[in-house]
XYZ file of C-alpha atoms in Angstrom:
417
model
C -17.645 6.578 -30.423
C -14.353 6.659 -28.526
C -12.000 9.497 -29.346
C -8.746 8.748 -31.112
C -5.789 8.469 -28.766
C -2.266 9.730 -29.462
C 0.584 7.409 -30.241
C 1.828 5.569 -27.138
C 4.601 7.418 -25.353
C 8.126 6.221 -26.224
C 8.797 5.912 -22.493
C 6.650 2.848 -21.941
C 5.180 2.168 -18.501
C 3.019 -0.784 -19.556
C 5.405 -3.775 -19.816
C 6.209 -5.902 -16.780
C 9.871 -5.507 -17.762
C 9.605 -1.848 -16.722
C 8.288 -2.932 -13.317
C 11.000 -5.559 -12.864
C 13.630 -2.851 -12.364
C 14.594 -1.158 -9.122
C 12.864 2.043 -7.979
C 15.886 4.083 -9.098
C 15.912 2.439 -12.514
C 12.207 3.135 -12.999
C 12.629 6.727 -11.933
C 15.110 7.386 -14.728
C 12.187 6.965 -17.144
C 9.634 8.664 -14.912
C 11.925 11.691 -14.545
C 11.874 12.146 -18.326
C 8.077 12.197 -18.239
C 8.006 14.630 -15.299
C 10.213 17.047 -17.222
C 8.812 16.683 -20.721
C 5.407 14.945 -20.797
C 3.758 15.024 -17.362
C 0.561 13.466 -18.769
C 1.259 10.750 -21.353
C -0.676 7.972 -23.099
C 0.218 4.269 -22.693
C -1.167 0.998 -24.079
C -2.890 -1.560 -21.801
C -0.710 -2.695 -18.928
C 0.730 -6.169 -19.240
C -0.931 -8.599 -16.862
C -4.547 -7.773 -17.629
C -6.932 -10.651 -17.002
C -9.412 -9.510 -19.642
C -9.274 -10.213 -23.399
C -6.920 -7.800 -25.225
C -9.780 -6.238 -27.178
C -11.484 -5.308 -23.906
C -8.393 -3.891 -22.204
C -7.829 -0.195 -21.645
C -4.855 2.012 -22.214
C -4.244 4.767 -19.687
C -2.990 8.287 -19.166
C -0.009 8.421 -16.791
C 0.079 11.355 -14.347
C 3.554 11.646 -12.834
C 3.909 15.052 -11.132
C 3.150 15.568 -7.440
C 0.826 18.541 -7.939
C -1.109 16.813 -10.724
C -1.627 13.696 -8.600
C -3.095 15.903 -5.882
C -5.363 17.620 -8.394
C -6.733 14.281 -9.645
C -7.201 12.979 -6.095
C -9.147 16.010 -4.931
C -11.556 16.112 -7.893
C -13.731 13.017 -7.319
C -16.516 14.402 -9.500
C -14.304 14.340 -12.598
C -12.091 11.368 -11.729
C -13.955 8.495 -10.065
C -12.851 5.303 -8.312
C -15.993 3.227 -8.750
C -14.926 1.802 -12.105
C -11.696 0.311 -10.803
C -8.418 1.304 -9.158
C -5.744 -0.799 -10.902
C -3.925 -0.274 -14.195
C -4.997 -3.750 -15.308
C -8.475 -4.949 -16.112
C -9.614 -7.117 -13.210
C -12.827 -9.181 -13.291
C -15.665 -7.234 -11.667
C -16.443 -9.949 -9.114
C -12.886 -9.831 -7.756
C -12.730 -6.031 -7.849
C -15.902 -5.575 -5.805
C -14.879 -8.221 -3.276
C -11.345 -7.103 -2.502
C -11.496 -3.321 -2.861
C -14.251 -2.377 -0.381
C -14.755 1.411 -0.380
C -11.493 1.995 -2.299
C -13.435 1.308 -5.498
C -16.577 3.261 -4.583
C -17.785 6.800 -5.109
C -20.060 8.987 -3.002
C -22.536 8.679 -1.476
C -21.910 4.947 -0.921
C -18.176 5.496 -0.382
C -18.736 8.054 2.357
C -21.417 5.984 4.080
C -19.326 2.806 4.183
C -16.171 4.667 5.199
C -18.044 6.318 8.080
C -19.399 2.957 9.223
C -15.950 1.375 9.241
C -14.412 4.439 10.912
C -17.010 4.341 13.679
C -15.490 1.080 14.951
C -12.227 2.917 15.747
C -13.269 4.480 19.040
C -10.643 6.266 21.178
C -10.517 3.217 23.474
C -10.041 0.907 20.473
C -7.249 3.083 19.083
C -5.457 3.107 22.444
C -5.799 -0.676 22.639
C -4.380 -1.134 19.142
C -1.436 1.163 19.889
C -0.601 -0.865 23.006
C -0.831 -4.090 21.004
C 1.552 -2.751 18.352
C 4.106 -1.624 20.945
C 4.111 -5.095 22.513
C 4.327 -6.822 19.135
C 7.281 -4.686 18.049
C 9.114 -5.434 21.287
C 8.585 -9.204 20.961
C 9.616 -9.223 17.290
C 12.912 -7.520 18.107
C 13.387 -9.885 21.073
C 13.244 -12.750 18.568
C 15.404 -10.916 16.019
C 18.243 -10.487 18.507
C 18.483 -14.280 18.788
C 19.320 -14.500 15.069
C 22.172 -12.179 14.015
C 21.645 -12.963 10.298
C 18.652 -13.829 8.158
C 15.850 -12.386 6.036
C 14.459 -9.139 7.448
C 11.173 -9.534 5.559
C 10.458 -12.862 7.257
C 11.853 -11.836 10.650
C 10.375 -8.329 10.969
C 8.682 -6.643 8.009
C 6.151 -9.385 7.336
C 5.477 -10.228 10.966
C 4.517 -6.888 12.468
C 1.647 -5.833 10.172
C 0.120 -9.307 10.029
C 0.297 -9.689 13.828
C -1.337 -6.278 14.152
C -4.170 -7.021 11.723
C -4.838 -10.551 12.976
C -4.795 -9.579 16.640
C -7.023 -6.551 16.272
C -9.481 -8.386 13.984
C -9.550 -11.487 16.189
C -8.167 -14.048 13.714
C -7.468 -17.261 15.630
C -3.981 -18.793 15.476
C -5.064 -21.794 13.379
C -6.285 -19.500 10.573
C -3.328 -17.140 10.410
C -1.145 -19.227 8.120
C -3.876 -19.562 5.498
C -4.786 -15.885 5.804
C -1.177 -14.761 5.369
C -0.714 -16.941 2.280
C -3.944 -15.596 0.782
C -2.959 -11.985 1.433
C 0.337 -12.604 -0.365
C -1.573 -14.093 -3.290
C -3.639 -10.957 -3.774
C -0.531 -8.818 -4.296
C 1.802 -11.306 -6.018
C -0.245 -12.591 -8.948
C 1.954 -10.860 -11.565
C 5.169 -12.463 -10.279
C 5.970 -15.789 -11.972
C 8.059 -17.044 -9.051
C 5.218 -16.515 -6.580
C 2.365 -17.593 -8.859
C 3.938 -20.874 -9.955
C 1.674 -22.917 -12.226
C -1.474 -20.921 -11.497
C -2.938 -18.360 -13.880
C -3.158 -14.830 -12.407
C -6.946 -14.989 -12.167
C -6.766 -18.401 -10.488
C -4.419 -17.153 -7.780
C -6.535 -14.038 -7.250
C -9.779 -15.996 -7.015
C -8.351 -18.682 -4.723
C -6.881 -16.043 -2.411
C -10.078 -13.992 -2.408
C -12.321 -16.943 -1.601
C -10.040 -18.041 1.217
C -10.116 -14.606 2.887
C -13.884 -14.328 2.324
C -14.461 -17.610 4.084
C -12.261 -16.582 7.018
C -13.912 -13.161 7.338
C -17.478 -14.444 7.164
C -16.699 -17.149 9.694
C -15.264 -14.673 12.185
C -18.162 -12.242 11.682
C -20.728 -14.970 12.328
C -18.853 -16.116 15.424
C -18.673 -12.569 16.833
C -22.403 -12.026 16.455
C -22.994 -15.109 18.589
C -20.090 -14.555 20.980
C -18.812 -10.930 21.030
C -15.211 -10.320 22.008
C -13.052 -7.288 22.594
C -11.779 -7.041 18.999
C -12.340 -4.989 15.863
C -14.492 -7.641 14.143
C -16.966 -7.442 17.012
C -16.957 -3.652 16.697
C -17.633 -3.929 12.956
C -20.590 -6.299 13.284
C -22.029 -3.980 15.938
C -21.203 -0.687 14.169
C -24.192 1.495 13.333
C -24.433 4.939 11.746
C -27.817 6.603 11.257
C -29.599 3.297 11.717
C -27.521 1.367 9.181
C -25.269 -1.583 9.936
C -22.643 -3.230 7.757
C -23.763 -6.149 5.599
C -21.791 -9.413 5.743
C -20.317 -8.836 2.296
C -19.239 -5.309 3.316
C -17.562 -6.630 6.464
C -15.789 -9.324 4.458
C -14.616 -6.831 1.821
C -13.313 -4.498 4.529
C -11.526 -7.407 6.219
C -9.800 -8.204 2.916
C -8.936 -4.552 2.302
C -7.517 -4.170 5.810
C -5.599 -7.446 5.553
C -3.999 -6.510 2.229
C -3.579 -2.736 2.544
C -2.743 -2.894 6.236
C -0.175 -5.602 5.616
C 1.694 -4.749 2.433
C 1.992 -1.013 2.984
C 3.737 -1.187 6.370
C 5.576 -4.377 5.504
C 7.265 -2.821 2.487
C 7.835 0.539 4.133
C 9.816 -1.240 6.873
C 11.925 -3.077 4.281
C 12.615 -0.019 2.114
C 13.466 2.004 5.220
C 15.973 -0.628 6.340
C 17.668 -0.245 2.955
C 17.608 3.544 3.333
C 19.219 3.408 6.777
C 21.931 1.171 5.315
C 22.530 3.534 2.383
C 22.365 6.644 4.601
C 23.786 5.513 7.978
C 24.088 9.108 9.181
C 20.306 9.348 9.218
C 19.886 6.706 11.905
C 22.283 8.688 14.067
C 20.342 11.898 13.446
C 17.111 10.182 14.438
C 18.573 8.546 17.555
C 19.892 11.868 18.827
C 16.277 12.879 19.536
C 14.034 9.955 18.663
C 10.846 11.256 20.260
C 11.311 14.724 18.808
C 12.199 13.545 15.299
C 10.246 10.349 14.712
C 7.271 12.338 13.369
C 9.143 13.766 10.390
C 11.114 10.524 10.058
C 7.961 8.424 9.591
C 6.713 10.744 6.845
C 10.070 10.412 5.098
C 9.921 6.627 5.439
C 6.552 6.611 3.680
C 7.762 9.005 0.970
C 10.932 7.016 0.401
C 9.199 3.641 0.223
C 5.944 4.704 -1.499
C 4.585 1.177 -0.966
C 1.568 1.760 -3.232
C 3.065 2.789 -6.563
C -0.053 3.419 -8.654
C -3.783 3.999 -8.397
C -6.260 4.514 -11.192
C -9.228 6.804 -11.693
C -11.726 7.019 -14.576
C -12.742 10.320 -16.176
C -16.467 11.093 -16.017
C -16.369 13.818 -18.671
C -14.184 15.268 -21.382
C -11.583 17.444 -19.682
C -8.307 19.135 -20.523
C -5.677 18.232 -17.973
C -1.941 18.769 -18.043
C -2.034 20.012 -21.606
C -3.823 16.963 -23.039
C -7.456 16.209 -23.813
C -8.815 13.375 -21.645
C -12.108 11.874 -22.804
C -14.979 10.632 -20.680
C -14.309 6.983 -19.828
C -10.524 7.279 -20.140
C -8.365 5.671 -17.481
C -6.014 7.955 -15.563
C -3.138 6.386 -13.610
C -1.565 8.262 -10.707
C 2.093 7.300 -10.322
C 2.786 7.896 -6.636
C 6.429 6.827 -6.767
C 7.065 9.475 -9.386
C 5.136 12.075 -7.406
C 7.308 11.321 -4.377
C 10.502 11.883 -6.381
C 9.245 15.044 -8.084
C 12.021 17.612 -8.124
C 9.417 20.392 -8.114
C 8.084 19.182 -4.756
C 11.227 17.858 -3.027
C 14.765 19.172 -2.764
C 17.201 16.326 -3.526
C 14.421 13.686 -3.716
C 16.867 10.760 -3.713
C 18.280 11.853 -0.344
C 16.714 10.040 2.608
C 16.274 12.834 5.167
C 14.541 12.076 8.481
C 14.243 15.815 9.164
C 12.574 16.662 5.833
C 9.945 19.316 6.471
C 7.729 20.167 4.720
C 7.175 16.771 3.161
C 4.200 16.884 0.756
C 4.421 13.199 -0.116
C 1.552 11.277 -1.683
C 2.394 7.993 0.037
C -1.024 7.994 1.742
C -2.737 9.233 -1.415
C -3.019 12.734 -2.752
C -5.776 13.913 -0.433
C -9.473 13.965 -1.213
C -12.118 11.463 -0.102
C -9.887 8.419 -0.624
C -7.042 9.589 1.610
C -5.729 6.506 3.434
C -7.901 5.496 6.393
C -5.015 3.519 7.922
C -2.557 6.358 8.476
C -2.779 6.077 12.271
C -2.064 2.364 12.108
C 0.898 2.743 9.734
C 2.477 5.612 11.655
C 2.149 3.749 14.946
C 3.712 0.579 13.528
C 6.641 2.468 12.009
C 7.235 4.481 15.175
C 7.209 1.372 17.367
C 9.287 -0.957 15.210
C 11.998 1.617 14.493
C 12.109 2.665 18.116
C 12.886 -0.949 19.011
C 15.251 -1.670 16.115
C 17.355 1.468 16.275
C 17.716 1.413 20.058
C 18.507 -2.295 20.347
C 20.275 -3.133 17.052
C 21.603 0.246 15.881
C 24.389 -1.181 13.701
C 22.299 -3.511 11.527
C 22.952 -3.712 7.791
C 20.886 -5.106 4.930
C 21.921 -6.419 1.532
C 20.325 -6.179 -1.896
C 16.529 -6.529 -1.889
C 14.705 -9.073 -4.033
C 11.778 -7.159 -5.526
C 8.354 -8.463 -6.492
C 7.385 -7.792 -10.111
C 4.210 -5.734 -10.452
C 2.909 -2.199 -10.963
C 0.800 -1.845 -7.808
C 2.836 -2.536 -4.671
C 6.540 -1.771 -4.285
C 7.130 -5.112 -2.610
C 10.330 -6.639 -1.283
C 10.233 -10.439 -1.215
C 13.522 -10.974 0.624
C 16.070 -8.698 2.301
C 19.194 -10.227 3.878
C 20.297 -8.624 7.157
C 23.201 -8.735 9.600
C 22.851 -7.211 13.079
C 26.569 -6.544 13.841
C 25.918 -6.917 17.577
């Protein structure tokens, strides 16, 4: 019998109206929870695709240190029962989440297999590809003094990176990009149109599955110098990846590798407009300061706002009693604005050090596998942008509604060349 839960917190994090505000507006509520109720109970998140009687409420964990504690205790707080605040059909969850929604030993085995494809030569090749892509994107940008930065830069770089390194042919890239957007935009009425959330998710998933399986089959017959070939050939302790594991990893890489960097670029452009002195500080010693600057970009943007774990046992945490089977949501955006962890957290500071942000997760076995990729993309694109269009400005962002990704749909820019 399930234990009785407390009354829902008066600061409600469940409605989509909460997630339709700006990051600053949301943080006004999250700051109250950080100060007064760092672990609080909330009803099922709006947007669930399961019947209301089957939906779960969740505990919200909003402090930086508590997020790290949850992340580094995978025995008590597991990922294998789902990672989102909404109930998502099992078939979709297993297909799109890859090892994000797994626990050891399977999580470790699959993560090691995927990691084995990133040899030193492959990493060097990817870094060279990203540098060239960033240069060409800014070449194009300079021909258009005004426009939408998301379309011109933020969206282009991560998708070019993923498609080129995975070996996605040009004729498939449009469909793949649209499908990736569908997997992160299903809660936004403007993006979803007439489709139900589950219809958009399923259509997008099936499209990416078909693309991934087709490329994997082609690479087995005709290997190329790309990551998909490395994945179909990867072997650890005599085990190779199954087709469905390769396809799930392709989807994970396409979505996580796209939206995280894409939105970090957009949020950083807004930060450089709000804090123009910081671009000057960075340009004074770009090579010496880009390391701390990239970490601050990730903290500031926090592109992944929430992740969920499930308690495996009854446990007292943060002054409340969490029961086995309860959902526990980690609110990364709140953790990255935690006054106990960051001095002046709403100051964008490219020299911030230390910077214990949780933008790549809070540590533990699920720490982001794509950190190298994200850091390289951010270093390359801002090296090009700040050196070649240092006086750019952006306007007000148009945000996507949802509780998972902090997504910017459109961001008007002017280069002031």
